[in-house]
Tab-separated table of C-alpha atoms (C1' of nucleotides) in Angstrom:
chain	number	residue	atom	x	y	z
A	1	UNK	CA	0.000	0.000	0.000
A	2	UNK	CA	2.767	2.151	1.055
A	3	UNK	CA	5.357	1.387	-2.114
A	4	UNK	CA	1.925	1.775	-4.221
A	5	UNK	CA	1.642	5.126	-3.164
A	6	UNK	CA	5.246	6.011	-3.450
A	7	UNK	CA	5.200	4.472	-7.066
A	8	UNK	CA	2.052	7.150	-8.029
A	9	UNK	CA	3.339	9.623	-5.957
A	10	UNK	CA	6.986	9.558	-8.136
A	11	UNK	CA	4.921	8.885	-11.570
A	12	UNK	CA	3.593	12.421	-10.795
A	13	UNK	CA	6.576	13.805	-9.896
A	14	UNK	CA	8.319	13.236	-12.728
A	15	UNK	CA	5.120	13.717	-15.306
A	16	UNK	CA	5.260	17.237	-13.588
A	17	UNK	CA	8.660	18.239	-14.464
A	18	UNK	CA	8.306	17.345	-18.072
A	19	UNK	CA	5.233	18.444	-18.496
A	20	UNK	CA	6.135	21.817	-16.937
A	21	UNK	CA	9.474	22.147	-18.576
A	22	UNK	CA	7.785	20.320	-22.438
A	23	UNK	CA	4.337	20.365	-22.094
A	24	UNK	CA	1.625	17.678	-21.693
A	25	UNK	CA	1.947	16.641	-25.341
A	26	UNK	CA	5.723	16.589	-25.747
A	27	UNK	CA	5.719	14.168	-22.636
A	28	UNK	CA	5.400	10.263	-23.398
A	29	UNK	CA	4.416	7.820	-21.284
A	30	UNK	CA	7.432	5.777	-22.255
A	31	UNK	CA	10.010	8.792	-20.985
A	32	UNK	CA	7.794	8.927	-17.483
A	33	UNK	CA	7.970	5.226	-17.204
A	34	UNK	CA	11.686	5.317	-17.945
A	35	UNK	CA	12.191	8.127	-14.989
A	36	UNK	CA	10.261	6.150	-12.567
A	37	UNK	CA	11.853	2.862	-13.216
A	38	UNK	CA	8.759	0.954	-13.894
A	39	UNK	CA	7.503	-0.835	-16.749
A	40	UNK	CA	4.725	-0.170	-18.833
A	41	UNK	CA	2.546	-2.208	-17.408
A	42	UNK	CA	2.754	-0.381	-14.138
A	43	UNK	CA	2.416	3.064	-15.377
A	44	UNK	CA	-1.472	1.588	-16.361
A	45	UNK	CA	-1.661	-0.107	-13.483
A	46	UNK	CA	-2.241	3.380	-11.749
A	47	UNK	CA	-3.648	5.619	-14.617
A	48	UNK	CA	-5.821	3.917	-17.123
A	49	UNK	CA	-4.730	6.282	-19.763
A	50	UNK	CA	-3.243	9.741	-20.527
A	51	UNK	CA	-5.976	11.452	-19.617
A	52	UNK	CA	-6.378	10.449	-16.060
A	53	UNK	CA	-2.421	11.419	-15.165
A	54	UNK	CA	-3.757	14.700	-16.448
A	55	UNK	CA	-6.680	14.910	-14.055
A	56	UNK	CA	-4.569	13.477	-11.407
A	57	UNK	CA	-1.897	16.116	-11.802
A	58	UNK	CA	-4.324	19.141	-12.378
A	59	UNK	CA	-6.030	18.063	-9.089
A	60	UNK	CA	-2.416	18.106	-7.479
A	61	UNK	CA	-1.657	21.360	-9.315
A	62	UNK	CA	-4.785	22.839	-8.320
A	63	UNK	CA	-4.556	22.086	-4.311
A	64	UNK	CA	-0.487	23.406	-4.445
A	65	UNK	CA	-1.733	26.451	-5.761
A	66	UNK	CA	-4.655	27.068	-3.682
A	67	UNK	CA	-2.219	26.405	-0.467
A	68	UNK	CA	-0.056	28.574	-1.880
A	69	UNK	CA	-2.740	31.540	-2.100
A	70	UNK	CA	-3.765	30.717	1.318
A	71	UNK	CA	-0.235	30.857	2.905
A	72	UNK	CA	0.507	34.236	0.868
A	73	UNK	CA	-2.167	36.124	2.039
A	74	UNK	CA	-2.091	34.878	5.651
A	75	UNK	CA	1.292	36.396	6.021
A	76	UNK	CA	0.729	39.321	3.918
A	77	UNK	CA	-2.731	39.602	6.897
A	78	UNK	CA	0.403	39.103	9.721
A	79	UNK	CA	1.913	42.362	8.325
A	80	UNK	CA	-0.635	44.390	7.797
A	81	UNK	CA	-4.335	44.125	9.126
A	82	UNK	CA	-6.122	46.474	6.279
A	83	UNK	CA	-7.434	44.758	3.390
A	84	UNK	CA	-5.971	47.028	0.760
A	85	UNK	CA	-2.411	46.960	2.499
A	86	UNK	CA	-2.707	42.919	2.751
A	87	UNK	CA	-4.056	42.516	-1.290
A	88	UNK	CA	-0.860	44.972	-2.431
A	89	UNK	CA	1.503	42.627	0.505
A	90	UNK	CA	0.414	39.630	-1.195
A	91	UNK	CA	0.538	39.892	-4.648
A	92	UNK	CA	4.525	41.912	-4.361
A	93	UNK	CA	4.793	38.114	-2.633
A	94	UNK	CA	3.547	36.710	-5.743
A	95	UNK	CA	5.934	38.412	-7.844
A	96	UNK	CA	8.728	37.475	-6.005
A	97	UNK	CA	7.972	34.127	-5.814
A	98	UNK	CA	6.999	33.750	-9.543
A	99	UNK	CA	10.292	35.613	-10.128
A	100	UNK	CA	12.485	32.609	-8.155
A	101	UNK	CA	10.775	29.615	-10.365
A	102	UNK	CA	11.551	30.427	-13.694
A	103	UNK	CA	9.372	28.212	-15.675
A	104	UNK	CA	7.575	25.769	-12.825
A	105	UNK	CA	4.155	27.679	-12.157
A	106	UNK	CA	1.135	25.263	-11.800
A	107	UNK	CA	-0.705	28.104	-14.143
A	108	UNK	CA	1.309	26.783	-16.992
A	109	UNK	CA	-0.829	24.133	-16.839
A	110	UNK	CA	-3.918	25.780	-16.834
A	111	UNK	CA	-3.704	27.447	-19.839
A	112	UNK	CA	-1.954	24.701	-21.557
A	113	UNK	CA	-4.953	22.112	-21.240
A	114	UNK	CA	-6.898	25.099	-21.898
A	115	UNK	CA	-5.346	25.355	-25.465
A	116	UNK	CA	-5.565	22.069	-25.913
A	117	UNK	CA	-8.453	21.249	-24.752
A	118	UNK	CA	-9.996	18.541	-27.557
A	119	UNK	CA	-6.808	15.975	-26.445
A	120	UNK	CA	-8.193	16.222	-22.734
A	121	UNK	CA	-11.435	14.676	-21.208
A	122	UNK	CA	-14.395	16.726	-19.968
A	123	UNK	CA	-13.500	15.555	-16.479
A	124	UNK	CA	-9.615	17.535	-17.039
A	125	UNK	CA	-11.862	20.213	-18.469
A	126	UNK	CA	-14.274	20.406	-16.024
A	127	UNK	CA	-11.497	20.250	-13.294
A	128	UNK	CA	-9.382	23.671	-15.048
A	129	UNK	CA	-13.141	25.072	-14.759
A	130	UNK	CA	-13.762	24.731	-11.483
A	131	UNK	CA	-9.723	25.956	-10.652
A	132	UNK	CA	-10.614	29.206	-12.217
A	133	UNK	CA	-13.463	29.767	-10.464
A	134	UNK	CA	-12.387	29.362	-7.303
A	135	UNK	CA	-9.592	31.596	-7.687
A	136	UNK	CA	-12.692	34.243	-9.296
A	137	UNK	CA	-14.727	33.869	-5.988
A	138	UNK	CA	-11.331	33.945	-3.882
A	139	UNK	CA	-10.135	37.059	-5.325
A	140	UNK	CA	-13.655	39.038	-5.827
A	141	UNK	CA	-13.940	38.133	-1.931
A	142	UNK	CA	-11.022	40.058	-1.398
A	143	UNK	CA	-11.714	42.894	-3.762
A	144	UNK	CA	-15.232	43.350	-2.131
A	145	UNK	CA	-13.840	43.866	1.334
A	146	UNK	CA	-11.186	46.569	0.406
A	147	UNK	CA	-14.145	48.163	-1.756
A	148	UNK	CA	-15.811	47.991	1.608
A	149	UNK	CA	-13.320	50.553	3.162
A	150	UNK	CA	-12.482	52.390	0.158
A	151	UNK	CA	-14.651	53.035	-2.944
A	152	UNK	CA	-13.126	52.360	-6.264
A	153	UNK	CA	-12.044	55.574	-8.105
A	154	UNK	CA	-13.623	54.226	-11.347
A	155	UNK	CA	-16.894	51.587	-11.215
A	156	UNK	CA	-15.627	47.619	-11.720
A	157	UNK	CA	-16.944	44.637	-12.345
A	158	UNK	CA	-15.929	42.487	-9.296
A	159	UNK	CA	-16.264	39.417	-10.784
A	160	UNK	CA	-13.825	40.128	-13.547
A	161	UNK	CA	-11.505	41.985	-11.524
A	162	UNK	CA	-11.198	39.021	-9.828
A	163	UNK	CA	-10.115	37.317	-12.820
A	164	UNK	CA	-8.030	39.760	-13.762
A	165	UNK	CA	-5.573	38.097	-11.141
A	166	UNK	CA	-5.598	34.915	-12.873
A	167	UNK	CA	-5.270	36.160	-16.035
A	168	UNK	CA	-2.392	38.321	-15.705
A	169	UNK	CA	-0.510	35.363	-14.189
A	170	UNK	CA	-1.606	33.342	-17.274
A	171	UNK	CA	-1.079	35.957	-19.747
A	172	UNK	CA	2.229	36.579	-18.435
A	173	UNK	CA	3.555	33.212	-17.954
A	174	UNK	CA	2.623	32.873	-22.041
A	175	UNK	CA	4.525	36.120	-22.518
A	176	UNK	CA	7.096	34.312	-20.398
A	177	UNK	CA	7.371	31.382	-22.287
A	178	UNK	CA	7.329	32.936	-25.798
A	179	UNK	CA	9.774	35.604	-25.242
A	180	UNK	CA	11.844	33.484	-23.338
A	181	UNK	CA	12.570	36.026	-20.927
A	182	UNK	CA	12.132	35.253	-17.266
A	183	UNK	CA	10.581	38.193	-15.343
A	184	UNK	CA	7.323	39.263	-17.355
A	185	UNK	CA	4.822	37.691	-14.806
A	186	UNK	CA	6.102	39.349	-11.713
A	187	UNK	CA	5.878	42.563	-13.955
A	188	UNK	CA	2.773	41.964	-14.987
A	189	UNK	CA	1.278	41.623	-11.643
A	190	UNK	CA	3.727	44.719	-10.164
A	191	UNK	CA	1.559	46.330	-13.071
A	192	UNK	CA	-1.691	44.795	-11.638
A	193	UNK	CA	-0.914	46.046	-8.501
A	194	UNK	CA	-0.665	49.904	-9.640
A	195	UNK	CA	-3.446	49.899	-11.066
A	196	UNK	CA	-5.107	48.272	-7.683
A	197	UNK	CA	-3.531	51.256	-5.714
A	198	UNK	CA	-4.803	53.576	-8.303
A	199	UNK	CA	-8.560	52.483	-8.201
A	200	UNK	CA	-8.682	52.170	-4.535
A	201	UNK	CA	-6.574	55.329	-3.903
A	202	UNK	CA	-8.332	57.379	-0.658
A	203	UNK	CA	-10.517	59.988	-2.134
A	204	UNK	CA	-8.495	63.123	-1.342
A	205	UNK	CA	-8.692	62.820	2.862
A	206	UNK	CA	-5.414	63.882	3.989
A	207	UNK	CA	-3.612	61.995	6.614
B	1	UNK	CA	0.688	28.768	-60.774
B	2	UNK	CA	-2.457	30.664	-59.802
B	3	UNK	CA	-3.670	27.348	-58.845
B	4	UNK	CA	-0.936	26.709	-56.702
B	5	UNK	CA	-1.470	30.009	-55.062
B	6	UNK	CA	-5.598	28.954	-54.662
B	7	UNK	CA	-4.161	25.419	-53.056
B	8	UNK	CA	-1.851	26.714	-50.463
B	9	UNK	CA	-4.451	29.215	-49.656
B	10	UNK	CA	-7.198	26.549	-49.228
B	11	UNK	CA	-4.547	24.635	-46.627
B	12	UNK	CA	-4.644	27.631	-44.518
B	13	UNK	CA	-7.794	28.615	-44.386
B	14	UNK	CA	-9.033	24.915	-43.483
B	15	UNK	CA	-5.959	24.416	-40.818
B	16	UNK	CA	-6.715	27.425	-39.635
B	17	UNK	CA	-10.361	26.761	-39.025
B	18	UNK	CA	-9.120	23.275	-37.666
B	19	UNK	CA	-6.907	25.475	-35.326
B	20	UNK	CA	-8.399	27.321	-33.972
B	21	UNK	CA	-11.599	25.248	-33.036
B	22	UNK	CA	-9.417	22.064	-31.739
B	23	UNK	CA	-5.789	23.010	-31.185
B	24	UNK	CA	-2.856	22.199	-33.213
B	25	UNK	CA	-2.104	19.052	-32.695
B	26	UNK	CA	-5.483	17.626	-32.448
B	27	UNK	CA	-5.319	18.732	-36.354
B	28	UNK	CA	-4.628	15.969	-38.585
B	29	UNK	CA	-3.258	16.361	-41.807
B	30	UNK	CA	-5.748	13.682	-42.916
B	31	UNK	CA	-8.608	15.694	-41.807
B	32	UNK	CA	-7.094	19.250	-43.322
B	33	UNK	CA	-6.009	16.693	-46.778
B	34	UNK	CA	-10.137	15.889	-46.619
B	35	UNK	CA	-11.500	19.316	-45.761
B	36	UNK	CA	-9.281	20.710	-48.767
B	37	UNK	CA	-10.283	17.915	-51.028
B	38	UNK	CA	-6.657	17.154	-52.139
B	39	UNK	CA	-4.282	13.998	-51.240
B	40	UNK	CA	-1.472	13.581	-48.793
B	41	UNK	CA	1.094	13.855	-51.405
B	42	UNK	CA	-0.165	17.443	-52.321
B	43	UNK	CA	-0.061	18.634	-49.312
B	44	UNK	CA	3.513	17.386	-48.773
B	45	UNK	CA	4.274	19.274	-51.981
B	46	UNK	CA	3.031	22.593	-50.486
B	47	UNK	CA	4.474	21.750	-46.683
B	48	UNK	CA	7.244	19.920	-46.160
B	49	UNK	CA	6.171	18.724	-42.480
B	50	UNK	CA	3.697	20.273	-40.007
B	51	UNK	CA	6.185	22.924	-39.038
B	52	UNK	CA	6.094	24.064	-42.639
B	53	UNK	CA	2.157	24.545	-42.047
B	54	UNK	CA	2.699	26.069	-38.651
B	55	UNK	CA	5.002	28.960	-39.701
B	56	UNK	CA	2.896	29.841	-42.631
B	57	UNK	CA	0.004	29.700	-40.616
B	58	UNK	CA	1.524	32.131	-37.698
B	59	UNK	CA	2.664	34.481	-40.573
B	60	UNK	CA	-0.463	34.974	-42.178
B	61	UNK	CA	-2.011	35.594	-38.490
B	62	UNK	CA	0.306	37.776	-37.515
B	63	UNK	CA	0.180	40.231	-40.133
B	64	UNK	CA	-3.606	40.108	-39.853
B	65	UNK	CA	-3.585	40.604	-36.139
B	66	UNK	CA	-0.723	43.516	-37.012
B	67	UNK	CA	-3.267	44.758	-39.966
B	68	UNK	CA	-6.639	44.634	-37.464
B	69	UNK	CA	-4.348	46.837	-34.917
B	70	UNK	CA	-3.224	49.516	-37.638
B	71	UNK	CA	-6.591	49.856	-38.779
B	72	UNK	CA	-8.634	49.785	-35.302
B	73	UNK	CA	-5.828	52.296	-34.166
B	74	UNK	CA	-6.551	54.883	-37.422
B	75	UNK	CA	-10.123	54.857	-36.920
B	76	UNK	CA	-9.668	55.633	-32.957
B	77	UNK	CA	-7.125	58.205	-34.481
B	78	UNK	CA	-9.546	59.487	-36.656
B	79	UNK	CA	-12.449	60.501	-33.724
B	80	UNK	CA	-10.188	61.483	-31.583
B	81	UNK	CA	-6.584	63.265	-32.071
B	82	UNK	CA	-5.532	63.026	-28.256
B	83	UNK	CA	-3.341	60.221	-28.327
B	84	UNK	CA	-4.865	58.809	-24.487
B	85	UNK	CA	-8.288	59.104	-25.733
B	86	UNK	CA	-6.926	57.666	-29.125
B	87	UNK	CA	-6.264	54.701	-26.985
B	88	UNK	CA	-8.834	54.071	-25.332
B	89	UNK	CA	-10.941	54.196	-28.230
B	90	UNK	CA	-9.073	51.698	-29.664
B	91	UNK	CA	-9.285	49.497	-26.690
B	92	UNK	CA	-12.993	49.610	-26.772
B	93	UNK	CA	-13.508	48.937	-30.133
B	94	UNK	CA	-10.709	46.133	-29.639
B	95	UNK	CA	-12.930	44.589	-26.796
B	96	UNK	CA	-15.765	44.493	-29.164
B	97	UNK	CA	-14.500	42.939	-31.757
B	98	UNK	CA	-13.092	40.271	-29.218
B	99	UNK	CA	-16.948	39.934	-27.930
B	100	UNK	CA	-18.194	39.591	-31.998
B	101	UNK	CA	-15.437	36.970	-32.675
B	102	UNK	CA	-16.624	34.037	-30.037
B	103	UNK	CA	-13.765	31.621	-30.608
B	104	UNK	CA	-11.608	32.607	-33.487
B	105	UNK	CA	-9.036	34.987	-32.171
B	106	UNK	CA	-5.655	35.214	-33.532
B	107	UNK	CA	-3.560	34.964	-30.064
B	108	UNK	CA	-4.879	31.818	-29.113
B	109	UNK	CA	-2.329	30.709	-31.707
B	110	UNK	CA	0.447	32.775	-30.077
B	111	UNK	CA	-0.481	30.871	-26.719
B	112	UNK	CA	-1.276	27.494	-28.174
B	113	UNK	CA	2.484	27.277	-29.537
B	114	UNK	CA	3.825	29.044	-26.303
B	115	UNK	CA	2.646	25.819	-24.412
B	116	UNK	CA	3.484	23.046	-26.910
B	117	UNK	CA	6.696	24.934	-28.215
B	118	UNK	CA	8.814	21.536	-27.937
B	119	UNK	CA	6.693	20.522	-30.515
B	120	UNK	CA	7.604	22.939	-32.860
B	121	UNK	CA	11.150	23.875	-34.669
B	122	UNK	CA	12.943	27.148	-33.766
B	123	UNK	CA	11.172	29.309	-36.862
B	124	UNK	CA	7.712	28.858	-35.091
B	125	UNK	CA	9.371	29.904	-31.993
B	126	UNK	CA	10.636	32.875	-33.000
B	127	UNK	CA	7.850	34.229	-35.529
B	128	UNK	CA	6.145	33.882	-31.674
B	129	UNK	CA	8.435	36.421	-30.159
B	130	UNK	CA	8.919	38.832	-32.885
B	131	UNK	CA	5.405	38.847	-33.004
B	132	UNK	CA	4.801	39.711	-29.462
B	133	UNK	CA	8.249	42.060	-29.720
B	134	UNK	CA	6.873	44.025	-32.624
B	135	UNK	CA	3.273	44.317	-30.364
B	136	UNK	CA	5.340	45.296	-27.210
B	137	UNK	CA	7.468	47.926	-29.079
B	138	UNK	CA	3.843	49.478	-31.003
B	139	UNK	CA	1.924	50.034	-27.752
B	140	UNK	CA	5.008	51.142	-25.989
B	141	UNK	CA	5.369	53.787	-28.407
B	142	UNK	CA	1.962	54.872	-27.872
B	143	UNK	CA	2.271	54.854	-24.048
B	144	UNK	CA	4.980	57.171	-23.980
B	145	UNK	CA	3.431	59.637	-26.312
B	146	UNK	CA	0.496	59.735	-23.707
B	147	UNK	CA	2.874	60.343	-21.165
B	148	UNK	CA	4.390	63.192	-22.634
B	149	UNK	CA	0.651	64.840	-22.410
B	150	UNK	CA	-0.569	62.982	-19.205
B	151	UNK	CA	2.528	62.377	-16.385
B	152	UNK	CA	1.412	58.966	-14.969
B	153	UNK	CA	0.395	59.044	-11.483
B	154	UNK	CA	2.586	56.370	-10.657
B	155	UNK	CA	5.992	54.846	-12.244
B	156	UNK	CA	5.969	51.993	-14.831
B	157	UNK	CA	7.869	50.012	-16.922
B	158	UNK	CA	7.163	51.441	-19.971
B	159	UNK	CA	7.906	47.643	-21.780
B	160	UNK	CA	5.803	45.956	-19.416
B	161	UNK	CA	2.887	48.323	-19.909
B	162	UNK	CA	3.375	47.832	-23.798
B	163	UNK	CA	3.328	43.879	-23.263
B	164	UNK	CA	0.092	44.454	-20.587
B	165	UNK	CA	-1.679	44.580	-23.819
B	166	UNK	CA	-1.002	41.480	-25.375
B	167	UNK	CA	-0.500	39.886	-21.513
B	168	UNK	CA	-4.624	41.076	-20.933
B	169	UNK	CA	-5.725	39.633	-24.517
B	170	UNK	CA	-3.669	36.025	-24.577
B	171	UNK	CA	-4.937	36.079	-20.217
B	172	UNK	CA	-8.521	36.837	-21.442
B	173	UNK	CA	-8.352	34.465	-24.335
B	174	UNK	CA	-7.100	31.325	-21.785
B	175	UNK	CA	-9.545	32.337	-19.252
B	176	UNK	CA	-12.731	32.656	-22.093
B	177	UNK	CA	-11.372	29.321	-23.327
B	178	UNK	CA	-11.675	27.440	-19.803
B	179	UNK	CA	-13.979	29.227	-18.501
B	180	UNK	CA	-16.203	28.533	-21.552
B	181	UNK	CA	-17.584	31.702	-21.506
B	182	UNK	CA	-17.570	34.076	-24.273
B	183	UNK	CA	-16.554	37.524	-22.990
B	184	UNK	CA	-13.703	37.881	-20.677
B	185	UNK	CA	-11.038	38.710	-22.766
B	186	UNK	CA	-13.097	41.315	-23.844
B	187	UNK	CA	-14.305	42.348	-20.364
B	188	UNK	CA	-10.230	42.318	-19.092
B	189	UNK	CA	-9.211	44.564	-21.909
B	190	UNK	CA	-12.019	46.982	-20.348
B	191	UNK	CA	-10.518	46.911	-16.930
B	192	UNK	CA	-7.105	47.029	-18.723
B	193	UNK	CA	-8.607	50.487	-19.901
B	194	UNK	CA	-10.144	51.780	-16.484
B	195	UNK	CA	-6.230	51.240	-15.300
B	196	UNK	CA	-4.824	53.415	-18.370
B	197	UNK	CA	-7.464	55.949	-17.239
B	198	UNK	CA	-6.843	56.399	-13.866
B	199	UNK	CA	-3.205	55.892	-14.426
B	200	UNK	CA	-3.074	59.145	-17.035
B	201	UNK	CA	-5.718	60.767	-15.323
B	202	UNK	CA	-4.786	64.647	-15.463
B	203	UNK	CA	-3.571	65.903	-12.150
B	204	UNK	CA	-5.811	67.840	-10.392
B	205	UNK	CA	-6.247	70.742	-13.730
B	206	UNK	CA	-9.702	71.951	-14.124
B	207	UNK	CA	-11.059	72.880	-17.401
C	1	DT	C1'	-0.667	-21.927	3.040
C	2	DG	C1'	-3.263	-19.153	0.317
C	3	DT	C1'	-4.674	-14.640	-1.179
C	4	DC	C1'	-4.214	-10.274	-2.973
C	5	DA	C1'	-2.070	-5.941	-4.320
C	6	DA	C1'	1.509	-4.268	-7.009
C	7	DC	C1'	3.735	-4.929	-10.226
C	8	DT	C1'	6.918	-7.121	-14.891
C	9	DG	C1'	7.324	-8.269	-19.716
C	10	DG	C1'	6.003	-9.129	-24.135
C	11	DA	C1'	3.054	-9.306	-28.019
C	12	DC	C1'	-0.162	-6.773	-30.529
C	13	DT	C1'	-3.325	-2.964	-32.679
C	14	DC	C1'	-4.181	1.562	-34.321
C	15	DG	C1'	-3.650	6.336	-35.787
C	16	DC	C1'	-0.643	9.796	-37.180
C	17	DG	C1'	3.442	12.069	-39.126
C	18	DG	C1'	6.496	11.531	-42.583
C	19	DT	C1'	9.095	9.398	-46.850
C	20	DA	C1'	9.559	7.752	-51.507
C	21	DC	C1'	8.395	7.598	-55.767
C	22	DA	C1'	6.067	6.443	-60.107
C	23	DG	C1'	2.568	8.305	-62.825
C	24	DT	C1'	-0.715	11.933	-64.878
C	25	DG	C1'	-3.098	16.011	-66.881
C	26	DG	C1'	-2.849	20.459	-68.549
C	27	DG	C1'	-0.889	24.710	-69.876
C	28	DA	C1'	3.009	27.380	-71.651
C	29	DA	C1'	7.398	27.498	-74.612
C	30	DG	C1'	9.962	25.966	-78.518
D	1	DC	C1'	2.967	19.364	-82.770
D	2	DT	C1'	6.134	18.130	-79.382
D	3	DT	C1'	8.375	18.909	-75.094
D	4	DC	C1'	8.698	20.118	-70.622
D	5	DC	C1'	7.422	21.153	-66.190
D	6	DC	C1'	4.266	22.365	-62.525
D	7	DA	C1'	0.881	20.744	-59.609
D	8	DC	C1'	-0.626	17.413	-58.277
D	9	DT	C1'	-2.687	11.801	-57.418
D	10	DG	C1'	-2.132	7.245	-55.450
D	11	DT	C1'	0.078	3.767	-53.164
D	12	DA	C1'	3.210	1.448	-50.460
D	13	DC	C1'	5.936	1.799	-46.581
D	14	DC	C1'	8.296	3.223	-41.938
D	15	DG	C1'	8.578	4.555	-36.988
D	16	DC	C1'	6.604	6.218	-32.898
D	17	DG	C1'	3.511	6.716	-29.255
D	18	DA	C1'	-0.961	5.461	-27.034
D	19	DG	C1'	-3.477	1.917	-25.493
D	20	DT	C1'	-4.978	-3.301	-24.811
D	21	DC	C1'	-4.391	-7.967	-23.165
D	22	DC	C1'	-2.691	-11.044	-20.470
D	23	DA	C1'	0.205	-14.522	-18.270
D	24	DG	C1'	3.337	-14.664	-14.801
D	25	DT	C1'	6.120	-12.984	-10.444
D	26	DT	C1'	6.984	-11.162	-5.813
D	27	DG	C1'	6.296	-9.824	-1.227
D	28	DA	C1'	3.238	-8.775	2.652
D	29	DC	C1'	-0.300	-10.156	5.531
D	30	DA	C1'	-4.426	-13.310	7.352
DNA sequence: TGTCAACTGGACTCGCGGTACAGTGGGAAG
DNA sequence: CTTCCCACTGTACCGCGAGTCCAGTTGACA
């Protein structure tokens, strides 16, 4: 039970690094087997096909992430209590951290499936669905508390702002990947960011 | 020879349906062979291998996607001479046509190779990122003219800015596709636009 | 001692990309 | 009228990767 677990558990791993560093296509099922020392055989044993690594690794994916958002924006809460202060702590956290793993963001994968979306399953489909709109109804949470304390400069659609997080880590992890530069996402969302401040800027009250 | 031309064309325009519906590589060239009512060996004489198909097909959308921008810029230019309100013009007439055109959009293709670029030869790869160089270096241009009329409020990178543009669109375009709705790239180009606003807003000058 | 989970290994099918190449029909050049 | 070549057709063939089937092995635990 134990050794089965370890034996998924490394078939993941590795599927995850080439899939992050190739893509999902790029990867075969003969170069995972190879990395994880098994045969064939026991590569089916624990996925039935392609298609269920993928939803296995997406839910994987899916969970770091969401952990990841959790732990960000509890310490960006430690440092500062106001809900602006802790959105514009968190995502300069984001940036960094995008900024120290060049290529290895879960939101690769995201967008990848999305692109390629007839190979998947509705299951892997359903799955990048439901990612995405969690992160929405994360993010609009937020937004809706700081708009709480200070109105937006400019009216917004809360739902879509809340996207707008997800999106500018997508689009800039494609920008990322194309260019073959290494810093775009972290810009992007330093750029996000400004325009946060600027929309919930404090109506002229002087300290 | 005019046939030729009439052949090639017919290719593209049925790969590029394929395309953009399914995804590269769940295009066959047996399904593109039977759309364009040819055989395998003809398209082998017009392509030597998918590649060959690839690059022409990211030429011919690039220089539509760079024709669309020069003429949705003009006719922004043309109502309005103030090169912010030029702008945003242009961005709202951009997110319409994004809402008109429900699946079909050029940058998908942009992304689509971003994520599967192992799959493709080093021509594809860098018809990508001149593509998205030549957009970064066109918007930038246009930024900084704004800011020699409006000082922005608060400091940016006037590259990343310029890529924001494309960043917002490809973002948009993943979410839209996962998502499975039809009009967030259109609706993040609009908040793209509320930033640009509040960002060159005119300091404190009355009429 | 027997059972079961977790495999191994090999043979096989199928679809797809790609190669090779012989042949053909039609239009322009001589 | 012939010759030539361009733009194909058609067929046979190869290799690779996904996926199936299945018989057999090994080690833990009841």
């Amino acid at each position: 039970m134990n050794q089965q677990v370890d034996t998924r558990t490394r078939i993941l791993d590795i599927a995850e690094a080439a899939v992050l560093d190739k893509g999902f296509e790029a990867t075969s099922i003969d170069e995972i087997v190879a990395g994880a020392e098994i045969s064939r055989g026991g590569f089916f044993y624990h996925f039935k096909d392609k298609n269920a690594l993928a939803r296995a690794m997406l839910e994987r994916y899916i969970a770091t992430e969401d952990a990841l958002y959790d732990d960000l924006f509890a310490r960006a809460r430690e440092l500062n209590d106001d809900p602006l202060h802790c959105m514009l702590i968190g995502l300069k956290l984001l940036a960094e951290m995008l900024e120290e793993m060049p290529t290895g963001h879960p939101g690769c994968v995201i967008a990848s499936t999305a692109y390629q979306d007839r190979l998947f399953d509705e299951g892997v489909r359903e799955l990048n669905r439901q990612a995405i709109l969690g992160w929405r109804k994360r993010f609009r949470g937020m937004f809706e508390e700081i708009a709480q304390v200070y109105e937006p400069r400019e009216p917004v659609n809360m739902d879509a702002l809340g996207d707008m997080v997800s999106g500018v880590v997508e689009g800039g992890l494609v920008l990322q990947r194309a260019l073959r530069e290494h810093n775009n996402a972290s810009e992007q969302i330093m750029l996000f960011r400004t325009f946060l401040k600027l929309l919930f800027a404090p109506r002229q009250q002087p300290v």
